[in-house]
Short mmCIF file of C-alpha atoms in Angstrom, two decimals:
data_model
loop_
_atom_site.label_atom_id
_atom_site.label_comp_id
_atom_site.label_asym_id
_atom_site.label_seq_id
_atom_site.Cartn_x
_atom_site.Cartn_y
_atom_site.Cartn_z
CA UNK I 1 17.56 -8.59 -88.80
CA UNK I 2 13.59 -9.09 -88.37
CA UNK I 3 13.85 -11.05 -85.76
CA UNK I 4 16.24 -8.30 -83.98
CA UNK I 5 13.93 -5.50 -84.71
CA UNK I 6 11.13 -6.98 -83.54
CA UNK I 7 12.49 -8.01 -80.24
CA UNK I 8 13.73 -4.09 -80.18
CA UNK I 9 10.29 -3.02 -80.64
CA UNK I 10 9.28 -5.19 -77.97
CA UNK I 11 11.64 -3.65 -75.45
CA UNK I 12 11.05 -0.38 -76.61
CA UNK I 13 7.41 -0.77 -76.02
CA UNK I 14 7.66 -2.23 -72.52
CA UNK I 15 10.02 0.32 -71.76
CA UNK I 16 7.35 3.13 -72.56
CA UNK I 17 4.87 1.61 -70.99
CA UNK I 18 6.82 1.27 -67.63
CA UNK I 19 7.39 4.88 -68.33
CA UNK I 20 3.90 5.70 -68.57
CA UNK I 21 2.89 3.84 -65.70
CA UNK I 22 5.79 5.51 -63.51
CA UNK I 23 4.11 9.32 -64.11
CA UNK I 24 1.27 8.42 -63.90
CA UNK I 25 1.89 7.61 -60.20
CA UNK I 26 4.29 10.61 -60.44
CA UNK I 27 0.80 12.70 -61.31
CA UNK I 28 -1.37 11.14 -58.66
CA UNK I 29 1.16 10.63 -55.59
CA UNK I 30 -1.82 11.63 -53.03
CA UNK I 31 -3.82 8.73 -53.69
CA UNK I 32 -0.88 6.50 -52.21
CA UNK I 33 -0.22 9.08 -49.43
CA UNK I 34 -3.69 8.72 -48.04
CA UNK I 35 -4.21 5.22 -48.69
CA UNK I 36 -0.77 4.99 -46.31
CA UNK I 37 -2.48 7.38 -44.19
CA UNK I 38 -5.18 5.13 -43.83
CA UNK I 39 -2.94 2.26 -42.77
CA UNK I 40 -0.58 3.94 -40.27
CA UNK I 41 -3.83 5.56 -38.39
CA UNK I 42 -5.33 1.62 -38.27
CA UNK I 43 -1.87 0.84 -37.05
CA UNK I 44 -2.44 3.16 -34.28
CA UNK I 45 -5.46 2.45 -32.79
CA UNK I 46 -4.92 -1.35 -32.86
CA UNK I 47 -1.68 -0.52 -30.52
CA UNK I 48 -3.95 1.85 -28.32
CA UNK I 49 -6.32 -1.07 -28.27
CA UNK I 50 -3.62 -2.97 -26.66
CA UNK I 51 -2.52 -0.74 -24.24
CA UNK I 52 0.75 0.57 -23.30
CA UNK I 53 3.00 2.49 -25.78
CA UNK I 54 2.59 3.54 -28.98
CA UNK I 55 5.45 5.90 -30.19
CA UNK I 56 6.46 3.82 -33.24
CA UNK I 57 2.81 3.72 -34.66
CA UNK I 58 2.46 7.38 -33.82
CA UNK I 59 5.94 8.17 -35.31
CA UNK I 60 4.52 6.15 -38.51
CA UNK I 61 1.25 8.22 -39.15
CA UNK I 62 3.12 11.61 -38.29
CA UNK I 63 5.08 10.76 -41.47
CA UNK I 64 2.45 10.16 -43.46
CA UNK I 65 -0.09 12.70 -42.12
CA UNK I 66 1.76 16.16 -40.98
CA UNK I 67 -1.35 17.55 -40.90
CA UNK I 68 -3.06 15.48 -38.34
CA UNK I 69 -3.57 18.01 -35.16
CA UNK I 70 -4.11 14.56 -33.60
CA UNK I 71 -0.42 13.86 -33.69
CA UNK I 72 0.86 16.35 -31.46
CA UNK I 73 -2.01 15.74 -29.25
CA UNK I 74 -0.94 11.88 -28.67
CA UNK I 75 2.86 12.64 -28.08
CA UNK I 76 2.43 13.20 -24.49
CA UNK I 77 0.73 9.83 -24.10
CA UNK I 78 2.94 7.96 -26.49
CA UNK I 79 5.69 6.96 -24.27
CA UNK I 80 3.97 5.28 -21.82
CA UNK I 81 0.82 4.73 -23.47
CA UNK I 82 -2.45 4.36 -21.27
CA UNK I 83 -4.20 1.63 -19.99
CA UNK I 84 -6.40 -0.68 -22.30
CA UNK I 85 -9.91 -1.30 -21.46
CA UNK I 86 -9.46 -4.24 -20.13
CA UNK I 87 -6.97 -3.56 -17.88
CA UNK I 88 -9.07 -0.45 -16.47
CA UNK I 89 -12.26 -3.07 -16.01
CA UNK I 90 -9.75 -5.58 -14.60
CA UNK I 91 -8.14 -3.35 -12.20
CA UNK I 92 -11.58 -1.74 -11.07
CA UNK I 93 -12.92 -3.97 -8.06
CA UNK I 94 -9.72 -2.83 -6.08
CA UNK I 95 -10.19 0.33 -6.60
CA UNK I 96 -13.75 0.11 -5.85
CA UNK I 97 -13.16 -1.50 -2.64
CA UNK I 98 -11.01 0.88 -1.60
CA UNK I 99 -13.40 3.67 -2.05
CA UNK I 100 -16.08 2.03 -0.10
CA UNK I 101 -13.53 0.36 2.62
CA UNK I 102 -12.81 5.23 2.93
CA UNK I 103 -16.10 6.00 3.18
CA UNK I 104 -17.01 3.17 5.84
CA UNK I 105 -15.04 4.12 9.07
CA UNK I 106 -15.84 3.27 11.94
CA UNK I 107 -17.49 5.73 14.04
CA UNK I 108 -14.93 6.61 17.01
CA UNK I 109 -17.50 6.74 19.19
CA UNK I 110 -18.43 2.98 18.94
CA UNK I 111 -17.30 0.59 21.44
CA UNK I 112 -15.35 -2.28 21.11
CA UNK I 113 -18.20 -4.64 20.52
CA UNK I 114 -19.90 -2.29 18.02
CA UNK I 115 -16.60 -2.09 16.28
CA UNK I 116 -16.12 -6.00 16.39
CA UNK I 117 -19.81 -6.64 14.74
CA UNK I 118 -19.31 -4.25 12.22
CA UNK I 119 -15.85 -5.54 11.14
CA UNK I 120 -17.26 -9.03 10.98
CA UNK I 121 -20.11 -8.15 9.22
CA UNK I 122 -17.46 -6.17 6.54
CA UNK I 123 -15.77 -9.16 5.69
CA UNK I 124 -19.40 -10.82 4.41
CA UNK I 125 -20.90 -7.79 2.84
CA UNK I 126 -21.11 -8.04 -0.57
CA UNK I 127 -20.55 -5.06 -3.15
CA UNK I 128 -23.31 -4.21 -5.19
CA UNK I 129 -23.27 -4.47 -8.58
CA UNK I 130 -25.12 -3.97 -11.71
CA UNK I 131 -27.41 -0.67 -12.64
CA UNK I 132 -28.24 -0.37 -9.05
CA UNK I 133 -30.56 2.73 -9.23
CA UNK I 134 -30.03 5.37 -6.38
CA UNK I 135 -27.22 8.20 -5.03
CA UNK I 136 -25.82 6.24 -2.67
CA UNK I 137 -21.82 5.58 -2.89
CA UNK I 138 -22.54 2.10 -3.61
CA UNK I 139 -24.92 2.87 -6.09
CA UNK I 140 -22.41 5.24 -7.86
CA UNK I 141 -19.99 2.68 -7.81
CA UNK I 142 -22.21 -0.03 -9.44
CA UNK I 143 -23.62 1.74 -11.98
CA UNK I 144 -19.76 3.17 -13.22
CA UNK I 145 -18.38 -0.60 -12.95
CA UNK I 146 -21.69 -1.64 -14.88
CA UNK I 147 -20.93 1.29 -17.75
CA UNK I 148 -17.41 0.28 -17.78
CA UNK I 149 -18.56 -3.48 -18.97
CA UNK I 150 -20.49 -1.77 -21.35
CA UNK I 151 -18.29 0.10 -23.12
CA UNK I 152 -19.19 3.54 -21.78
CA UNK I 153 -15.89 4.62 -20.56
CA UNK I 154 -18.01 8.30 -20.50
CA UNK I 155 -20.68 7.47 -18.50
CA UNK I 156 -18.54 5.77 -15.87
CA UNK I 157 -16.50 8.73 -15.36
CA UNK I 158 -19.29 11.07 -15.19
CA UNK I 159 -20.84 8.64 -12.06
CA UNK I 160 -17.22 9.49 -10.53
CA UNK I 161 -17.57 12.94 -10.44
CA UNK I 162 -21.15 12.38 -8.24
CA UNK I 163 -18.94 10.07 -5.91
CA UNK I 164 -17.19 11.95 -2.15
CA UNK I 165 -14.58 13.64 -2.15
CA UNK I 166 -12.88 10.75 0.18
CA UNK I 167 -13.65 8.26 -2.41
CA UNK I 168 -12.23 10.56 -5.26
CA UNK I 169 -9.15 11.14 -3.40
CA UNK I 170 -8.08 7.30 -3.15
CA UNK I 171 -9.25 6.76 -6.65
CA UNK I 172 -7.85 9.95 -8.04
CA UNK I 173 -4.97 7.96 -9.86
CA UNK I 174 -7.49 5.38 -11.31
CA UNK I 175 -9.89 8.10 -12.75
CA UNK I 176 -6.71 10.20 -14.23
CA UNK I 177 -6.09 6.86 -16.23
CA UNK I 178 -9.76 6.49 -17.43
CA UNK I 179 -9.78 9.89 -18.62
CA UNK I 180 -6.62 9.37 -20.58
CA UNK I 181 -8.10 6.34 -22.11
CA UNK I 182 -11.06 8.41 -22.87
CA UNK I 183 -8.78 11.29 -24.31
CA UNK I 184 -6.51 9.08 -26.57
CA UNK I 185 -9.51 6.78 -28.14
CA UNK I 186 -11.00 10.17 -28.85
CA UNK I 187 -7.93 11.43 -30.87
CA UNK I 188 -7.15 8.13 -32.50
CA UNK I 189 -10.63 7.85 -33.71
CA UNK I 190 -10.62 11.68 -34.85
CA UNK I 191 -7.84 10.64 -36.61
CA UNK I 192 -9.30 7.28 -38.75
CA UNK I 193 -12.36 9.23 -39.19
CA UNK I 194 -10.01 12.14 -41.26
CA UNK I 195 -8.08 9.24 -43.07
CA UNK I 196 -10.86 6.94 -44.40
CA UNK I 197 -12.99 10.01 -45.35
CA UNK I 198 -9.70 11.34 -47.18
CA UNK I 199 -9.38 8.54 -48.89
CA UNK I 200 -12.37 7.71 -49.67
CA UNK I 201 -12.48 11.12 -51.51
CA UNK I 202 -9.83 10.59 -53.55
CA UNK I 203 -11.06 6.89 -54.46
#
């Protein structure tokens, strides 16, 4: 009969203290919702890192975070996702090419053997690169491929906007993707920066 009672009292005890422990996370339930928070907005910008789309991790940290303005911000962009930063840099000399290959016609008033020397000398130019300083089109161009390798997806498209309009026009698709990168890291960082602070509040 001891031996039975004891054991009871065992059982009884563990059971109260499994009680105890369940509300006491009944009391504190934010603490796990921002830690979770925390999580699902890491989640997110390692698939924006990527590239391409990122509805699941977005759908994740809605459910955890209905508060984030950042969600609804993303949705549009979550389907398709945008290009990663590597893919922008890889993707770059083509476009840049194209912009220079615009705004170096041939005059129409050159003859044949103007045209000829000019062509051949096209095919051996060489594209500037680097922090070339100056407001030339190649210039420009240079010194946003240069901030691209960098990092500074900012800078580069702020050199855009001093580029001509020709060269705009045949790179308008590129630059629409560098500002979405732009936009989304923006939001996605917004976003860790209001979960870690969260929890870091509550820790």
């Amino acid at each position: 009969l001891q031996s039975e009672s004891s054991a009871q009292e065992t059982a009884t005890a563990d059971l109260t203290r499994r009680l105890n422990d369940a509300e006491a996370k009944l009391n504190e339930p934010r603490d796990d919702i921002e830690v979770a928070r925390a999580i699902a907005s890491a989640g997110l910008k390692a698939a924006v890192d990527r590239g391409g789309p990122f509805l699941t991790e977005l759908d994740t940290l809605a459910g955890v975070a209905t508060d984030d303005p950042s969600v609804a911000a993303l949705k549009p962009f979550a389907t398709t996702g945008v290009p990663s930063r590597a893919e922008l840099l890889r993707t770059f000399p083509d476009v840049a090419n194209s912009m220079l290959a615009t705004l170096n016609q041939p005059d129409p008033n050159q003859s044949i053997v103007e045209r000829l020397t000019e062509s051949a000398y096209s095919l051996v130019k060489v594209r500037p690169v680097g922090n070339i300083e100056g407001e030339t089109p190649e210039a420009v161009i240079a010194r946003m491929e240069d901030k691209m390798r960098n990092g500074d997806l900012q800078g580069a498209a702020l050199e855009w906007n001093a580029l001509p309009d020709a060269a705009k026009t045949v790179s308008t698709a590129y630059k629409q993707s560098l500002d979405a990168r732009i936009e989304v890291e923006k939001l996605v960082g917004d976003s860790l920066s209001r979960a870690i602070n969260s929890s870091g509040q509550k820790g």
